[in-house]
Coordinates of N, CA, C and O in Angstrom, one line a residue:
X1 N 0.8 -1.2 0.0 CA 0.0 0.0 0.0 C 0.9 1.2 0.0 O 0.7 2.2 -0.8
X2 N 1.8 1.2 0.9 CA 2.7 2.1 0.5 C 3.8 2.5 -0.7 O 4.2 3.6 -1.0
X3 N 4.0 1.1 -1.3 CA 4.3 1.6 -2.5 C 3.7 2.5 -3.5 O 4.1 3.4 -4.2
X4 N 2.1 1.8 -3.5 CA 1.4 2.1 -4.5 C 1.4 4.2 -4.1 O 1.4 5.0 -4.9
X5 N 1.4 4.4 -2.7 CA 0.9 5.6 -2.8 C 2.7 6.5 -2.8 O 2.9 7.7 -2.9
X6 N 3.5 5.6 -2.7 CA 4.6 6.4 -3.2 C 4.6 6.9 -4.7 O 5.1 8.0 -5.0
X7 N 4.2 6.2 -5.7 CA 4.6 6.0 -7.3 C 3.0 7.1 -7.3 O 2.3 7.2 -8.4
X8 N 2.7 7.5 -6.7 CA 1.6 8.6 -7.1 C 2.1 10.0 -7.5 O 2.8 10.6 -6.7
X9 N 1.9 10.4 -8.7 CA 2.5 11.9 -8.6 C 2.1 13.0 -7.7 O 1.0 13.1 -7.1
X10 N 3.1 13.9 -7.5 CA 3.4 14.5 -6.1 C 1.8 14.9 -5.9 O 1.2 14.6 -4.9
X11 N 1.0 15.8 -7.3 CA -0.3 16.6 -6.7 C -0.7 15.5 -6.1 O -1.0 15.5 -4.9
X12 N -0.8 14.2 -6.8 CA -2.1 13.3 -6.3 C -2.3 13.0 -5.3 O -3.4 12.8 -4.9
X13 N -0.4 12.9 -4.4 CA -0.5 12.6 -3.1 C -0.7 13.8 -2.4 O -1.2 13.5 -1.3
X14 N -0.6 15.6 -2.6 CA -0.7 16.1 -1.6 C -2.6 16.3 -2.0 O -3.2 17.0 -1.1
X15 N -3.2 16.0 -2.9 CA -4.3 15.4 -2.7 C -4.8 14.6 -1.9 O -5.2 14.8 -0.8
X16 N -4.8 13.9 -2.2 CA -4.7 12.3 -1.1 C -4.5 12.7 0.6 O -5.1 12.2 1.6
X17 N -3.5 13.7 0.5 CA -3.1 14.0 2.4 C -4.6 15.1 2.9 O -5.4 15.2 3.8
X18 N -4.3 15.7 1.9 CA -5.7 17.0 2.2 C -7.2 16.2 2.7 O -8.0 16.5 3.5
X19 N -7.2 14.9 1.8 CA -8.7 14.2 2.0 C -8.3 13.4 3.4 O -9.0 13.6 4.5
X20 N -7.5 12.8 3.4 CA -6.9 12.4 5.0 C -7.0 13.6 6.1 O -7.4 13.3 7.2
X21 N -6.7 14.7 5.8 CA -6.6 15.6 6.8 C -8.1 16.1 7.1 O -8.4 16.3 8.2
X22 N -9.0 16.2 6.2 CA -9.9 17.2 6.3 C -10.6 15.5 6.9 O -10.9 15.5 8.1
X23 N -10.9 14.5 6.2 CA -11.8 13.4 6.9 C -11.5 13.0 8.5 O -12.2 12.5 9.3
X24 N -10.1 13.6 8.7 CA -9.3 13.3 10.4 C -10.1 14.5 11.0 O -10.5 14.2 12.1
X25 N -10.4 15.9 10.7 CA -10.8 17.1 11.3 C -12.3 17.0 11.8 O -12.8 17.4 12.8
X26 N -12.9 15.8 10.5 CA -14.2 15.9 10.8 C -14.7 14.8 11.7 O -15.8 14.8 12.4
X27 N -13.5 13.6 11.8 CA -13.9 12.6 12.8 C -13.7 13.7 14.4 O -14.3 13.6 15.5
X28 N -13.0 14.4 14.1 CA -12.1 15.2 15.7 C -13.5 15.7 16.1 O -14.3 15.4 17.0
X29 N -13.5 16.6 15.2 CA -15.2 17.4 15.6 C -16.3 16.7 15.6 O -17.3 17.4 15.8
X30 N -16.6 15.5 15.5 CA -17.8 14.7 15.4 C -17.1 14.1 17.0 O -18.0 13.5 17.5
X31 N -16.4 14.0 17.5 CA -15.7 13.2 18.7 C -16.1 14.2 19.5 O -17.1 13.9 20.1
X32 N -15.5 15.5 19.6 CA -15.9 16.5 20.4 C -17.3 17.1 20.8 O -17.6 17.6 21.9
X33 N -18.2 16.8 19.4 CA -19.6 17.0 20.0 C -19.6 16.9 21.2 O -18.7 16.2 21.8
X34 N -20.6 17.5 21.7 CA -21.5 17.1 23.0 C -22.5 16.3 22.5 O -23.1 16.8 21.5
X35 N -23.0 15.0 23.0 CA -24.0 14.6 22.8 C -25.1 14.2 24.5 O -24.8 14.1 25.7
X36 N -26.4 14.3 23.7 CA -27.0 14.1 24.7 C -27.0 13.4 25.8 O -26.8 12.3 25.5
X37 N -27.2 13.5 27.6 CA -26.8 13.1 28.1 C -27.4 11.4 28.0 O -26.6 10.5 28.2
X38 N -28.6 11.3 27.8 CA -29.4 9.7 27.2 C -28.4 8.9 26.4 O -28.1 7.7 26.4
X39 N -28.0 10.1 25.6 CA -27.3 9.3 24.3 C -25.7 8.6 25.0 O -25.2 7.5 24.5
X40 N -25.2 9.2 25.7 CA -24.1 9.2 26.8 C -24.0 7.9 27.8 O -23.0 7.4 28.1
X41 N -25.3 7.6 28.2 CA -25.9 6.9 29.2 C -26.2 5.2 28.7 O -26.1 4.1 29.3
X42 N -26.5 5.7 27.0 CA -27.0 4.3 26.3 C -25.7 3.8 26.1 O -25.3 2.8 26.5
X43 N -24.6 5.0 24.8 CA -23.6 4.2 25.0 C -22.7 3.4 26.0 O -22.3 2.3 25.7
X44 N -22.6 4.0 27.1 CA -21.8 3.2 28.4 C -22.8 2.2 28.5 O -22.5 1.5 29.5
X45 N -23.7 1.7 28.0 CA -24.6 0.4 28.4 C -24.1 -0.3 27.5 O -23.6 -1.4 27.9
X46 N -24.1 0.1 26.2 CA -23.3 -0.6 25.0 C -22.0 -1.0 25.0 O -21.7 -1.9 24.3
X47 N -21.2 -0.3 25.9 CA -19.7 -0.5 25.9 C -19.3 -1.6 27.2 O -18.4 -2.4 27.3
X48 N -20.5 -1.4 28.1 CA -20.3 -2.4 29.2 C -20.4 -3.7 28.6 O -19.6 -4.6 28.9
X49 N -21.8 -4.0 27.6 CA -22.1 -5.3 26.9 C -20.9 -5.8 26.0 O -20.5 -7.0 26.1
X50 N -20.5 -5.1 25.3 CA -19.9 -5.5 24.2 C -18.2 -5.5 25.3 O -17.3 -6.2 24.8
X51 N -18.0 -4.8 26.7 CA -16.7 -5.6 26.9 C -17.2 -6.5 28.0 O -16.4 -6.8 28.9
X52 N -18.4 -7.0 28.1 CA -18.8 -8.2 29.2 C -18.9 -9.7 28.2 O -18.9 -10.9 28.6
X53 N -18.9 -9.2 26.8 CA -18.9 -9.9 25.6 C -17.3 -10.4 25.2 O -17.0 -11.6 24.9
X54 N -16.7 -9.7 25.3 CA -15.1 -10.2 25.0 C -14.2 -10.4 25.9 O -13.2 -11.1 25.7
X55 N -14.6 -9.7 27.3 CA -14.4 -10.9 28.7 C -14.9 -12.7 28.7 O -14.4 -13.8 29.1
X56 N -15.8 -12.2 28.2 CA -16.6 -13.7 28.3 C -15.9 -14.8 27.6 O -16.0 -16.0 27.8
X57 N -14.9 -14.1 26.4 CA -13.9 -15.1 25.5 C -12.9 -15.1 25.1 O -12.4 -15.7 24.1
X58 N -12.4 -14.3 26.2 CA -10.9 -13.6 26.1 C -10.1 -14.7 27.2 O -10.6 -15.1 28.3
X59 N -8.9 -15.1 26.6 CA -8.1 -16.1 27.5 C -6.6 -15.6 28.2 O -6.2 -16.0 29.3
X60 N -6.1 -14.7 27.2 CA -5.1 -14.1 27.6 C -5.1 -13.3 28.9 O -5.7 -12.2 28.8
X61 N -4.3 -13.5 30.3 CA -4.4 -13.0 31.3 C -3.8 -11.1 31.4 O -4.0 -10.2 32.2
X62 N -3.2 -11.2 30.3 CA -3.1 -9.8 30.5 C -4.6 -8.8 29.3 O -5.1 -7.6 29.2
X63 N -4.7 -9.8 28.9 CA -5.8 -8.9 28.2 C -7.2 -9.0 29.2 O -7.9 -8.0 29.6
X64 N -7.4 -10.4 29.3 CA -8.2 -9.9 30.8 C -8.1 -9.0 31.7 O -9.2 -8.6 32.2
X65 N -7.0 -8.4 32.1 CA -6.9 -7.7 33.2 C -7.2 -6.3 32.3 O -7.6 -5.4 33.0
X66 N -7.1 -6.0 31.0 CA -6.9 -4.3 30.5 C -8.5 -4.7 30.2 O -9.2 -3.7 30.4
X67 N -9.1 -5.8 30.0 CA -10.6 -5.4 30.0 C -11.3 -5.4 31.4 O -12.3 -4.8 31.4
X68 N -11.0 -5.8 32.1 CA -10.9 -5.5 33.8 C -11.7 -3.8 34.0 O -12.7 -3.2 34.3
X69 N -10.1 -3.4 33.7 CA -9.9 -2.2 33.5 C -10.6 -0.7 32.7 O -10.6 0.5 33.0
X70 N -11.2 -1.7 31.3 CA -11.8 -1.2 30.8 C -12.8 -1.0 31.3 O -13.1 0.1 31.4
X71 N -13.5 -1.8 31.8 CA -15.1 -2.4 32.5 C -15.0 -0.6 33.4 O -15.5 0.5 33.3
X72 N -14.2 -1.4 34.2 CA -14.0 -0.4 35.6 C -14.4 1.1 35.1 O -15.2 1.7 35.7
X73 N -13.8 1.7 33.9 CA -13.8 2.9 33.5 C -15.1 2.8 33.1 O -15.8 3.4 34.0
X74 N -15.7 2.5 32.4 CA -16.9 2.5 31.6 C -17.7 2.8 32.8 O -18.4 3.8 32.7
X75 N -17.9 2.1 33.8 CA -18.6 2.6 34.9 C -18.7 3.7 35.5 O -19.8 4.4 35.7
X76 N -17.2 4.1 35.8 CA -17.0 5.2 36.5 C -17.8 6.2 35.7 O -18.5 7.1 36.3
X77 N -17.7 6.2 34.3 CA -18.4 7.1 33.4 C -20.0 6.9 33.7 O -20.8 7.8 34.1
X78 N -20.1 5.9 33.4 CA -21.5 5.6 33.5 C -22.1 6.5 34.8 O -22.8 7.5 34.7
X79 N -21.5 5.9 36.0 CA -22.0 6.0 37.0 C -21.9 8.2 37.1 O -22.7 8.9 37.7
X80 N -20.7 8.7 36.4 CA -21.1 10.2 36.5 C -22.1 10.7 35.7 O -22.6 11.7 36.0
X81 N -22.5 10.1 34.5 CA -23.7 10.6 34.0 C -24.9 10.3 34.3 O -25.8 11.0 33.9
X82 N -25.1 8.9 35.2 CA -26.3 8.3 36.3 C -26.7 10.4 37.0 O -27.7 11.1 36.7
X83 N -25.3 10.7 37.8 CA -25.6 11.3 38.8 C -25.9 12.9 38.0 O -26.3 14.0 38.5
X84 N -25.6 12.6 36.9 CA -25.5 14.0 36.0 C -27.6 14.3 36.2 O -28.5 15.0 36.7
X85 N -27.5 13.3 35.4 CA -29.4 12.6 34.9 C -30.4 13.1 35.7 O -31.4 13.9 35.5
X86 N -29.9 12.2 37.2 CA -30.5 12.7 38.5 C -30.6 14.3 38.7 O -31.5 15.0 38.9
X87 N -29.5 14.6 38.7 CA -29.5 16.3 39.1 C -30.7 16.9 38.1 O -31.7 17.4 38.6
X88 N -30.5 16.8 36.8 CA -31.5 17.2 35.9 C -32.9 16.5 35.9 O -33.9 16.9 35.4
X89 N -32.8 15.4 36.4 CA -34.7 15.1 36.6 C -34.9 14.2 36.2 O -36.0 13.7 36.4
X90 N -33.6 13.4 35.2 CA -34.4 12.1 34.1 C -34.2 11.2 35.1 O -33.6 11.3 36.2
X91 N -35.1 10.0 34.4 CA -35.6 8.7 35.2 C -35.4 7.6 34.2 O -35.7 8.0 33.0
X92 N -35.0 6.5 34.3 CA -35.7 5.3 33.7 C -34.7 5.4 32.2 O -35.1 4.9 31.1
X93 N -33.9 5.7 32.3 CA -32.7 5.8 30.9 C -32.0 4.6 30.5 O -30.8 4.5 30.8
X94 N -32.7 3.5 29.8 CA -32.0 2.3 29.4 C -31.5 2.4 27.8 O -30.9 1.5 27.3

């Protein structure tokens, strides 16, 4: 792959870098959003499943332990946007 994009002439690659750069600015700013706190709440339910899912079939003891780890964080998040929710009034957010 690298070859191929070496043997590109020069515009095409600083073409090629500009669409890489501008598609990298728009992932940044779509990351940075704020999204709703629900929306916030559902993912960490998503992220708990899907690593209670690869705990469940993961054998390597060090990768166990970084999903361990992972778990643990996902919570802690979870559990600040629980108390976020409450402060503002929502209920019942699965």
């Amino acid at each position: 792959m690298m070859e191929a994009a070496a043997k590109r002439p020069p515009a095409l690659q600083r073409v090629a870098r500009a669409l890489t750069e501008d598609r990298q600015e728009r992932l940044d700013r779509e990351a940075c959003r704020v999204l709703p706190l629900e929306e916030q709440l559902r993912r960490c339910l998503a992220q708990m499943r899907q690593n209670q899912m690869c705990f469940d079939l993961e054998t390597e003891p060090e990768l166990i332990d970084a999903l361990i780890y992972e778990y643990q964080a996902i919570q802690s998040r979870y559990r600040y946007y629980q108390r976020k929710a409450r402060a503002q009034g929502l209920r019942a957010i699965l």
